[in-house]
Coordinates of C-alpha atoms in Angstrom, one line a residue:
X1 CA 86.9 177.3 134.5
X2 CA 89.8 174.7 133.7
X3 CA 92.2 177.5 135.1
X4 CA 90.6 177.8 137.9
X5 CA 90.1 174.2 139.2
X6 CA 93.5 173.1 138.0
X7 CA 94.7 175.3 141.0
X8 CA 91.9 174.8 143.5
X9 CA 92.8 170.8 142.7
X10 CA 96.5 171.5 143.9
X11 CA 95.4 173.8 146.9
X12 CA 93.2 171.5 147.9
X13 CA 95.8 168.4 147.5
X14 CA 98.5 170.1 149.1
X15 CA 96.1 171.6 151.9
X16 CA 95.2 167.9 152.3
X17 CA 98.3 165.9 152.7
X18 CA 100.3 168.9 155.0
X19 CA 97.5 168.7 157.6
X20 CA 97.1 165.3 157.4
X21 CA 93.7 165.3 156.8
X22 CA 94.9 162.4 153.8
X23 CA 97.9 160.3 152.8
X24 CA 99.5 161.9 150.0
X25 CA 99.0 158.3 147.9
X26 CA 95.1 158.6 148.6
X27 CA 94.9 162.2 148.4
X28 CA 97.2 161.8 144.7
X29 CA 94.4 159.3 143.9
X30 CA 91.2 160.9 145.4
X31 CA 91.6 164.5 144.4
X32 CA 92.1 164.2 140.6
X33 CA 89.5 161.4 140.3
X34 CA 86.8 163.7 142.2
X35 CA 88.2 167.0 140.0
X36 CA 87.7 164.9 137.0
X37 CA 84.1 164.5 137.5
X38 CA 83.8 168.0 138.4
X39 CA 85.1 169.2 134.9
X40 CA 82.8 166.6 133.2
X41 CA 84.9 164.8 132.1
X42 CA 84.5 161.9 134.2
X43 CA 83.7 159.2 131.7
X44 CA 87.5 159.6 130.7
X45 CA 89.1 159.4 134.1
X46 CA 90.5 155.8 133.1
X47 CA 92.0 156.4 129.8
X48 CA 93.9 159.3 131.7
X49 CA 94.3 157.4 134.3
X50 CA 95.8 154.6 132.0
X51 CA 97.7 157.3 130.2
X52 CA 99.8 158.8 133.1
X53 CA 100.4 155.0 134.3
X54 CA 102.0 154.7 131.0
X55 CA 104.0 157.7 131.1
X56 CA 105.5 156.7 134.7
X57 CA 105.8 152.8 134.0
X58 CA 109.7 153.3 133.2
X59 CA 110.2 155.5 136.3
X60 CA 108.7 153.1 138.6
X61 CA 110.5 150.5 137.3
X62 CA 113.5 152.5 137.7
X63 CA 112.9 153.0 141.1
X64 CA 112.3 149.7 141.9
X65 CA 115.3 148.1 140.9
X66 CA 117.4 151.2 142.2
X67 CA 115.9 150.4 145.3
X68 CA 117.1 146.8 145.3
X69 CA 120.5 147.8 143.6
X70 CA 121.6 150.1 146.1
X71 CA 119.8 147.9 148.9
X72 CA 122.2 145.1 147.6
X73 CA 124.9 147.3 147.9
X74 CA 124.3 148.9 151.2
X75 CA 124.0 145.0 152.5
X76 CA 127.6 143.7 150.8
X77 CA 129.5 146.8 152.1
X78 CA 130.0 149.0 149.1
X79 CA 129.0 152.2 151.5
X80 CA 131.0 151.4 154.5
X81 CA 134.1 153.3 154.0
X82 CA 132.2 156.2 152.4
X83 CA 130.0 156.2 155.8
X84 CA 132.8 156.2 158.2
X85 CA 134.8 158.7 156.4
X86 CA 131.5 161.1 156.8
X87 CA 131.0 160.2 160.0
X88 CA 134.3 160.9 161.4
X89 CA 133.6 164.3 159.3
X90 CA 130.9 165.0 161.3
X91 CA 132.3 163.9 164.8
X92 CA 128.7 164.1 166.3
X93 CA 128.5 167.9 166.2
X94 CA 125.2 168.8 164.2
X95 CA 126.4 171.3 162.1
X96 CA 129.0 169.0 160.2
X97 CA 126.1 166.3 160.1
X98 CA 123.8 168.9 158.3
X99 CA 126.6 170.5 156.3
X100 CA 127.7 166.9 155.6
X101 CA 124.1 166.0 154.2
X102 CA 124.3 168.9 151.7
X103 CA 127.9 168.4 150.7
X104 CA 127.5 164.2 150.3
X105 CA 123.9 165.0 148.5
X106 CA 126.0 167.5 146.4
X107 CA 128.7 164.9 145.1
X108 CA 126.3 162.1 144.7
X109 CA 124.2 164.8 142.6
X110 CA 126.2 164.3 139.8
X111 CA 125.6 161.0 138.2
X112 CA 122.1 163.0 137.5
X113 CA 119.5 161.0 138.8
X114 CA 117.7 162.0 142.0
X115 CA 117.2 158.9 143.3
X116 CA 120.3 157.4 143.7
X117 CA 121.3 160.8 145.3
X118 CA 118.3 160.1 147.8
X119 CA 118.9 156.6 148.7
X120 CA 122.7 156.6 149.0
X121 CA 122.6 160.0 151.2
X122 CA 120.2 158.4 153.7
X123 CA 121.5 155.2 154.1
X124 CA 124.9 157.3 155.3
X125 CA 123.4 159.6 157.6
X126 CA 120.1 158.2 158.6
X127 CA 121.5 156.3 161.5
X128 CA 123.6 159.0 162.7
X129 CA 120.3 161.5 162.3
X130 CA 118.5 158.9 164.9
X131 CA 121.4 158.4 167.2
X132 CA 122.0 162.0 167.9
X133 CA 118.0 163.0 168.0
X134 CA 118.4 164.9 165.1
X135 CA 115.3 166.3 163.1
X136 CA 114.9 163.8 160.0
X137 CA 113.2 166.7 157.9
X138 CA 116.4 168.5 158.4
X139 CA 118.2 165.8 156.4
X140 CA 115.6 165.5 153.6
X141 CA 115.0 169.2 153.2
X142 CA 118.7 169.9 153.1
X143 CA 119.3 166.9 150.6
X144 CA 116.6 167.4 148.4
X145 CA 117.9 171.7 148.0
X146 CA 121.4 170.4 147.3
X147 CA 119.9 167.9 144.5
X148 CA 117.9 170.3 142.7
X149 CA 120.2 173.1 142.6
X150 CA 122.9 169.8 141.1
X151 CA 119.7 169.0 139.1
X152 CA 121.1 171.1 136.2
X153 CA 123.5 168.8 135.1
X154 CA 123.4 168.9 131.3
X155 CA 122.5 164.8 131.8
X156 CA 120.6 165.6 134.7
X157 CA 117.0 166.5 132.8
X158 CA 116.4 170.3 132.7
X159 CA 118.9 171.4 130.5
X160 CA 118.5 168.9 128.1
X161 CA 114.7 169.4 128.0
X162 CA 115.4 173.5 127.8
X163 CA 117.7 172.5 124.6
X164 CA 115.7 170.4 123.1
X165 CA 112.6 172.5 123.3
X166 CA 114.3 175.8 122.1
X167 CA 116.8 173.6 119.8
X168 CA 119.4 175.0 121.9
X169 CA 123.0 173.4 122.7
X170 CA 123.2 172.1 126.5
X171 CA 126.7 173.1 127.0
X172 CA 125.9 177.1 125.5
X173 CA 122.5 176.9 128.3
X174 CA 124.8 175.2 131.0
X175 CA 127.9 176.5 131.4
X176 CA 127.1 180.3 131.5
X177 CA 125.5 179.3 134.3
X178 CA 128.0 177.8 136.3
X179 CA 129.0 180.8 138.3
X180 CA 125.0 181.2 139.1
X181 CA 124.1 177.6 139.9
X182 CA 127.3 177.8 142.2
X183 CA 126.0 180.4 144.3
X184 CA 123.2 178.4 144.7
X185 CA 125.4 176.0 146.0
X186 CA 126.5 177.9 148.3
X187 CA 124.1 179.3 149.3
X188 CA 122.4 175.5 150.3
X189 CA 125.8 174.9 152.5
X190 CA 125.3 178.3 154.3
X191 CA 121.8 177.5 155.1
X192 CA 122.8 174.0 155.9
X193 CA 125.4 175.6 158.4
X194 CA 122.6 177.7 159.9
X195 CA 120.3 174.6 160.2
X196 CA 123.0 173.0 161.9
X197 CA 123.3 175.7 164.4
X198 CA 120.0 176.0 165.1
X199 CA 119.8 171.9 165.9
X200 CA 122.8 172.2 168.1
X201 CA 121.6 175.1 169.9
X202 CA 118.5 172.6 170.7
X203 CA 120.3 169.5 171.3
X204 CA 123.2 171.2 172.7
X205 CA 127.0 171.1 171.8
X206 CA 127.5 166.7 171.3
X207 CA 131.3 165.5 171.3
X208 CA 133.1 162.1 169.7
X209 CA 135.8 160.7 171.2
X210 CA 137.2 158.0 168.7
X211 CA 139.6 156.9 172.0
X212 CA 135.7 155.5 173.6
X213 CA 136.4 157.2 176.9
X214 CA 135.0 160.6 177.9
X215 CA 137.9 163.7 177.6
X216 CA 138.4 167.0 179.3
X217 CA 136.4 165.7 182.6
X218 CA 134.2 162.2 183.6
X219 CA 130.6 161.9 183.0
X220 CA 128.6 162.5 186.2
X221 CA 125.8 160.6 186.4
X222 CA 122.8 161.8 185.3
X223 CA 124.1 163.3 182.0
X224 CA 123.2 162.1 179.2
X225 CA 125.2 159.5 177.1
X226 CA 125.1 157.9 173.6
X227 CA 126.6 155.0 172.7
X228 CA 127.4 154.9 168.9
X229 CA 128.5 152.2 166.9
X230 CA 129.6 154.4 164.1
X231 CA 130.8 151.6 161.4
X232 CA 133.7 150.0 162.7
X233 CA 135.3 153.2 165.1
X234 CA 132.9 152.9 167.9
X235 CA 132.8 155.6 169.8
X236 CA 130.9 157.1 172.8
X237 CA 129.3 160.2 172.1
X238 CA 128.4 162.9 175.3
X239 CA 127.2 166.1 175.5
X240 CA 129.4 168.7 176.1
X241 CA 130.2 170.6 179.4
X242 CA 129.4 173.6 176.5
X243 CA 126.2 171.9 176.7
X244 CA 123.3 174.7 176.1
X245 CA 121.2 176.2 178.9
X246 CA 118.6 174.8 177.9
X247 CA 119.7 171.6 178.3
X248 CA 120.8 172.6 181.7
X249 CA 118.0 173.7 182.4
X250 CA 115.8 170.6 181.4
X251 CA 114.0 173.1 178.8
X252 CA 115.7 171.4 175.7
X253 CA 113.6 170.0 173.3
X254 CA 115.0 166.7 172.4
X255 CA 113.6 165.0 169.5
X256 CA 111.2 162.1 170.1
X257 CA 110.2 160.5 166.4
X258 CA 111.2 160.2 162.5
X259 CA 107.6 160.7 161.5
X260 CA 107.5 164.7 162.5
X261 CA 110.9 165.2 162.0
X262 CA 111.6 164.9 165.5
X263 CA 110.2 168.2 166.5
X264 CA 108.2 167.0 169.2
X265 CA 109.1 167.9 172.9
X266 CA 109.7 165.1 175.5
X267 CA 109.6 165.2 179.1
X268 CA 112.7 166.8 180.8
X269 CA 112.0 164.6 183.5
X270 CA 112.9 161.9 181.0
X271 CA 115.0 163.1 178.8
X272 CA 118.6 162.7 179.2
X273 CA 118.6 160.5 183.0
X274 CA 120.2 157.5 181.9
X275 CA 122.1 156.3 178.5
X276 CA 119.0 154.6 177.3
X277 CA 116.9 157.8 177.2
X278 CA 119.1 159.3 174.5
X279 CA 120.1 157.7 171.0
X280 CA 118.1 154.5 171.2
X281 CA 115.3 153.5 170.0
X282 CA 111.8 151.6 171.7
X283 CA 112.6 148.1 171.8
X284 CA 116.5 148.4 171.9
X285 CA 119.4 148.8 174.7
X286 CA 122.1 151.0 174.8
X287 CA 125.4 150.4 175.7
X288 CA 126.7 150.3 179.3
X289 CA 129.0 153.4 180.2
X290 CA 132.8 152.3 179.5
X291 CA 131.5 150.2 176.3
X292 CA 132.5 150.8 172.9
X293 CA 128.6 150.7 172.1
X294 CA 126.0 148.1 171.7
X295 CA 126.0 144.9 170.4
X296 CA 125.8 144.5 166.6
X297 CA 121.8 144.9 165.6
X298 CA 120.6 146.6 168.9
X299 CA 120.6 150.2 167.7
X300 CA 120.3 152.4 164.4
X301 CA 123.1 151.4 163.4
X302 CA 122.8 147.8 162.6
X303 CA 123.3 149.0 158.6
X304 CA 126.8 149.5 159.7
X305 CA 127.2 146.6 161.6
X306 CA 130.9 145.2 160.5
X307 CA 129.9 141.6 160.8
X308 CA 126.5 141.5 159.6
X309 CA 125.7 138.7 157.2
X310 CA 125.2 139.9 154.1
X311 CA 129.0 141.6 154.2
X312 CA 130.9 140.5 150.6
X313 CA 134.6 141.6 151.4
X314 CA 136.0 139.6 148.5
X315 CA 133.4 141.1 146.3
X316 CA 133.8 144.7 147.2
X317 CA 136.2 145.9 144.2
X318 CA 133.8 144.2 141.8
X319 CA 130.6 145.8 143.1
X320 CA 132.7 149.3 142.9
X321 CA 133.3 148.3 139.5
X322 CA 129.6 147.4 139.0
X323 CA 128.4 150.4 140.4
X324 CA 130.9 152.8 138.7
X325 CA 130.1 151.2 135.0
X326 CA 126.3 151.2 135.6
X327 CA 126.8 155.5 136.8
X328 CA 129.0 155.8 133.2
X329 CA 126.3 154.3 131.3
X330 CA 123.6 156.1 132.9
X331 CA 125.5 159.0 132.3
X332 CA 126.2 157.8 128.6
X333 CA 122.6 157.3 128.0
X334 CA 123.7 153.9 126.9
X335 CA 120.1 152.1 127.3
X336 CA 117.8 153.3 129.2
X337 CA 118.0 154.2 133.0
X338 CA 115.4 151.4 133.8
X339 CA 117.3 148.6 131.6
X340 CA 120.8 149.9 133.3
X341 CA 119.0 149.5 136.5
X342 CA 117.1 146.1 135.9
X343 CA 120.1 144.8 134.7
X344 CA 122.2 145.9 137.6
X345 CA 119.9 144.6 140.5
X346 CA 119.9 141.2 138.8
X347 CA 123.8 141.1 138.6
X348 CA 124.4 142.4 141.9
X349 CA 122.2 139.7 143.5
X350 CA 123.2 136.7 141.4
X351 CA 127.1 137.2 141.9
X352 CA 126.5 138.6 145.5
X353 CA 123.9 136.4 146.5
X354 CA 124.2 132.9 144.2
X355 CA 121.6 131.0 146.7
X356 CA 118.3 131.4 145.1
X357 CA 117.1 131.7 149.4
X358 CA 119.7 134.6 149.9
X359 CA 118.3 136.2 146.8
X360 CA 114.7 135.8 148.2
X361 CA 116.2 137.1 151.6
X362 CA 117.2 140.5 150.0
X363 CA 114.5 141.4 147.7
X364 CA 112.2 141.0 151.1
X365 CA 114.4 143.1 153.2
X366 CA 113.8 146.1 150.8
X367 CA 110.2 145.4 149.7
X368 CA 109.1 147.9 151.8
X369 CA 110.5 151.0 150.3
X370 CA 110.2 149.0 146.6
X371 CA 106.3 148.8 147.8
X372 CA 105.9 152.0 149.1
X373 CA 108.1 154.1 146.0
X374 CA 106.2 152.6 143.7
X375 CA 102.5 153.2 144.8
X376 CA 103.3 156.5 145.1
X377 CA 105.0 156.7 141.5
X378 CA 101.7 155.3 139.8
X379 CA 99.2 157.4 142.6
X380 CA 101.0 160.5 140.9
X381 CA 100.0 159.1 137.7
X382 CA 96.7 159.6 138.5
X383 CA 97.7 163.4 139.5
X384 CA 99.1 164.1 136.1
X385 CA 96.8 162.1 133.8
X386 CA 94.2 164.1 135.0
X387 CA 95.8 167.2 135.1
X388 CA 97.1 166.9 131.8
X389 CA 94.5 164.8 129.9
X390 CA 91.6 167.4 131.5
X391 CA 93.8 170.2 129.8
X392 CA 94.3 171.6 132.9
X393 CA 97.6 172.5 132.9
X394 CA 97.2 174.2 129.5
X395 CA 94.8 176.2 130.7
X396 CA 97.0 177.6 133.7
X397 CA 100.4 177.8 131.6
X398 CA 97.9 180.0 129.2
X399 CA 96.3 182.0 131.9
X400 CA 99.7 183.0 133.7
X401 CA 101.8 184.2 130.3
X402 CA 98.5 186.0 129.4
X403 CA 98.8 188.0 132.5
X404 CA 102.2 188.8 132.0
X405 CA 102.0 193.1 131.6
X406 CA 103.6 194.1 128.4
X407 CA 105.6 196.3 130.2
X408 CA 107.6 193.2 131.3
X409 CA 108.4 192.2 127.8
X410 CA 112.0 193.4 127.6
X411 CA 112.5 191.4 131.4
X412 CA 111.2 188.2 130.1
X413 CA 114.8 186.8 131.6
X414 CA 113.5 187.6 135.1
X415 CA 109.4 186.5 134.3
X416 CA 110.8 183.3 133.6
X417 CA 113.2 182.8 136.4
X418 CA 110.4 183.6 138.4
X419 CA 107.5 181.5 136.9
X420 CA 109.9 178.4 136.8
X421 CA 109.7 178.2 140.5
X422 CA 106.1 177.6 140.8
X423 CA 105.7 176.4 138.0
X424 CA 108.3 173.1 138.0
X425 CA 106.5 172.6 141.7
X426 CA 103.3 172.1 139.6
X427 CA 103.9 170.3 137.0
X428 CA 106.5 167.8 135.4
X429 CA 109.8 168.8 133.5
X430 CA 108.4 167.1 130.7
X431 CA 105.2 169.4 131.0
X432 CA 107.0 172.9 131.8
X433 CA 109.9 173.0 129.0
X434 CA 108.1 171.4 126.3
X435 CA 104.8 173.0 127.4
X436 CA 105.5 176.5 128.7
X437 CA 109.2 177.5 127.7
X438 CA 108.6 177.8 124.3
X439 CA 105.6 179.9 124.8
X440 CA 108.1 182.2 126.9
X441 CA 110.9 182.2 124.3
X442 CA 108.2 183.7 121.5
X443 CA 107.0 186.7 124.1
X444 CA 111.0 187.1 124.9
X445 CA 111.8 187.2 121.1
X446 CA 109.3 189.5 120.6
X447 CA 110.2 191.8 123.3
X448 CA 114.2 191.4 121.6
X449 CA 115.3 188.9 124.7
X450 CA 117.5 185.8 123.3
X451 CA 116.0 182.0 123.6
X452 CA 119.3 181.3 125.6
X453 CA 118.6 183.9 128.2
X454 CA 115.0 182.1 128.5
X455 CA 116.3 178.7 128.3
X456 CA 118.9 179.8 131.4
X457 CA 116.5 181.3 133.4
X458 CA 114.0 178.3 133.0
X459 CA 116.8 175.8 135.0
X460 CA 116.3 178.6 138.4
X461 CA 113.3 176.8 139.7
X462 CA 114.7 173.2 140.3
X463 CA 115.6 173.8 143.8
X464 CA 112.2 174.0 144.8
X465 CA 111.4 171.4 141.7
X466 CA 112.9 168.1 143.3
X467 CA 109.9 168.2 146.6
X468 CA 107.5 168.6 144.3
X469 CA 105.1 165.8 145.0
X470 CA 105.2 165.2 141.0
X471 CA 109.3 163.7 141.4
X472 CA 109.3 160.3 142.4
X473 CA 112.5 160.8 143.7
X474 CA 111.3 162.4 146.5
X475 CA 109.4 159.8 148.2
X476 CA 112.3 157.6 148.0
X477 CA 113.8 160.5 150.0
X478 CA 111.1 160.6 152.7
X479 CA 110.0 157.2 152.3
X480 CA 113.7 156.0 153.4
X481 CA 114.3 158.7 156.3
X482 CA 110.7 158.1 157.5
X483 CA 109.4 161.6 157.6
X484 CA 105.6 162.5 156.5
X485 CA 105.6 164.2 153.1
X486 CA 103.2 166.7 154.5
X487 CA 106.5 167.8 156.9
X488 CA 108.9 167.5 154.5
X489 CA 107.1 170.0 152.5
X490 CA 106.0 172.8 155.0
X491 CA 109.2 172.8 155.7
X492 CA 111.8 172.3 152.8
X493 CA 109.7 174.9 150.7
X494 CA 110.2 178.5 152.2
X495 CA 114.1 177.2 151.9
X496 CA 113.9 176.0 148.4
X497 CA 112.1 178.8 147.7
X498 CA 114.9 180.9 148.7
X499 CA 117.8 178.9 147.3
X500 CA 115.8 179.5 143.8
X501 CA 115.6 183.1 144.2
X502 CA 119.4 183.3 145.0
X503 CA 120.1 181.3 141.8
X504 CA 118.0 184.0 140.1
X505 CA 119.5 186.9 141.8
X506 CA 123.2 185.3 141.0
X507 CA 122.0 185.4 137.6
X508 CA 121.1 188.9 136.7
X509 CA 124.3 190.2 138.9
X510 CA 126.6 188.2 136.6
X511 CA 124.9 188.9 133.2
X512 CA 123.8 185.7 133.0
X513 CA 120.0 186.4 132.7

């Protein structure tokens, strides 16, 4: 009976929040609480409850003072330079913005923590995803891929966990699977290349000319234009005369919001007539044809605005400094993320920021997201109290390695490549390789298949792992690029999904598994 409402509890949560019917933070609340009562075992619902806060205290704390770290840093300038140097990468042309996300998300990826991948990746492209229409679930779907496939940094979580549970050493789990985690890699930068086809198919082909003037032949009127203030090289960005058909046409599809990942379609009639139809959004002007862009704070890319405020040129080699020793001692394991980052934030804003009113000033600039990551950290606690303390996810683990056909004991390799991807989507790291891996490794020894082949195979479902609504990581992904979890998911999974199977596949051609 556990079995089989642990999995009508995630149907029915995952049902919920990808047709809107609930937020995901009500629905993460809600759904357990009602299940709970269901089991009977509703009379414990807080000390679960209480439990799973417990368990994600230090998480949400860590997101909370990443958030105002990296806010801190965004403000004083640290980013700029990395910023312009993507977007001149890109040049306006969609498929170096997405195949920009997924190399940027891949770099950042390895100081091992998920959230700083998230938040420095869209405060880089998030204006240049709104400027150009883009679709926002594009961005978090190709970020979030690129992360989990990095994910398997030996310091990154997974591997460590699969060590530790099998009493395994990280590097002999690790680097055998180099060559199959770097197909997966590439496999996220082909798909990120076809995404970025596909969105410049619908927006049509977009040009950058650094000089500000329009090349090859003038503008006529009527065609669109976009005014970008790309950090410092403003630029005016046009569409082609390569434009699409579509577009010609007036049959183009331009996107019209964050929240849906700007897949809605808009009015040809209004799409594309005058400058401020394209690139801006309600409430803001764009620049006048002939301009190097708007004025500082009229469009998305007041972030980048080169004489904001809150800019600390004299500062910037010490914040690089900051940043790089707090990344080493994350990596290091020194103290613990949450201390690294608590201690951080309060540096950052007391040499950056010595005016107690300035300090004030920040911390409310970026208690939205703080607000927002947080709820959603200890809502999930709910989820997972429940669905551990109920012994739910016992139950499940139980029920699927019972079903597994002895037949497929001498392929445990594969059974466990292939349970890890739904499986890490489910439940927690914490709850899969402690829980479940060990379970696999006794039917694998049995059948004469080695703990490091199980422990290997166990690291194949993280793509799909890091949008599972368990990581809080992720909803400092969608929570900063806007987009409704419900869309990030229907979309990011089928290509998750795929990117896992790919690792997998990599895997047993190369021995690995």
């Amino acid at each position: 009976m556990l079995t089989v409402l642990g999995f009508v509890m995630i149907a029915t949560f995952l049902v919920l929040i990808m047709t809107k019917k609930m937020s995901p933070m009500a629905a993460l609340i809600l759904i357990p609480a009602l299940f709970c009562v269901l089991v009977g075992q509703g009379a414990h619902l807080g000390e679960y409850v209480l439990k799973g806060v417990g368990d994600l205290a230090p998480t949400a704390a860590m997101l909370m003072f990443a958030i105002i770290y990296f806010g801190v840093m965004i403000d004083v300038g640290l980013f700029d330079p990395v910023v312009r140097g993507i977007l001149r990468f890109c040049k306006a042309d969609p498929v170096r913005v997405v195949v920009g996300t997924a190399l940027l998300a891949a770099i950042v990826s390895l100081d091992g923590d998920g959230s700083t991948t998230f938040m420095i990746t869209v405060s880089a492209l998030y204006p240049l995803y709104r400027r150009l229409k883009m679709s926002l679930v594009v961005m978090t779907g190709v970020a979030a891929t690129a992360n989990g496939v990095m994910n398997t940094v030996p310091w990154g979580g997974p591997t460590a966990r699969a060590a530790t549970a099998l009493k395994l050493d990280a590097g002999d789990i690790f680097v055998p699977m180099v060559p199959a985690l770097a197909t997966g890699l590439v496999a996220v930068f082909l798909l990120a290349y076809v995404l970025g086809r596909r969105e410049r198919k619908r927006l049509g082909l977009l040009t950058l000319d650094d000089a500000g003037t329009a090349t090859g032949r003038a503008v006529p009127a009527g065609e669109p234009v976009l005014a970008a203030a790309t950090g410092g090289f403003g630029a005016r960005v046009r569409t082609s005369v390569l434009r699409t058909a579509a577009l010609r046409a007036g049959k183009a599809r331009p996107a019209v919001g964050g929240g849906n990942g700007g897949m809605d379609s808009a009015d040809p009639a209004t799409v594309g007539t005058t400058p401020a139809a394209v690139g801006t959004t309600p409430g803001t002007s764009a620049a006048a044809p002939g301009t190097d862009g708007p004025a500082p704070g009229t469009d998305d890319f007041q972030g980048l605005d080169p004489h904001r405020a809150t800019l600390r040129p004299k500062l910037y080699w010490f914040n690089a400094a900051l940043t790089v020793a707090l990344l080493v001692l994350l990596v290091l394991q020194t103290l613990p993320i949450p201390v690294l980052f608590l201690l951080g934030a309060a540096t950052a804003l007391t040499v950056n920021f010595p005016r107690m009113t300035d300090q004030k000033a920040r911390i409310a600039a970026h208690a939205e997201n703080v607000l927002n990551v947080s709820g959603m950290v200890f809502a999930a606690a709910v989820f997972t109290g429940v669905l551990t303390g109920t012994g739910m996810v016992a139950h499940m683990a139980r029920w699927l390695v019972d079903g597994i056909p002895d037949a497929l004991g001498p392929h445990m390799g594969i059974v466990t490549g292939v349970l890890s991807i739904p499986l890490t989507y489910f439940m927690s790291n914490d709850g899969f390789y402690f829980g479940i891996v060990p379970i696999l490794a006794e039917a694998g020894a049995a059948h004469g298949v080695g703990a490091l082949e199980i422990a290997r195979a166990s690291l194949v479902g993280q793509a799909l792992h890091m949008s599972s609504p368990l990581v809080p990581a992720v909803y400092v992904l969608v929570g900063m690029a806007k987009v409704e979890f419900g869309d990030h998911t229907r979309f990011t999974v089928k290509w998750a999904v795929l990117t896992s199977l790919v690792v997998l596949a990599a895997g047993l051609l190369y021995g690995i598994i």
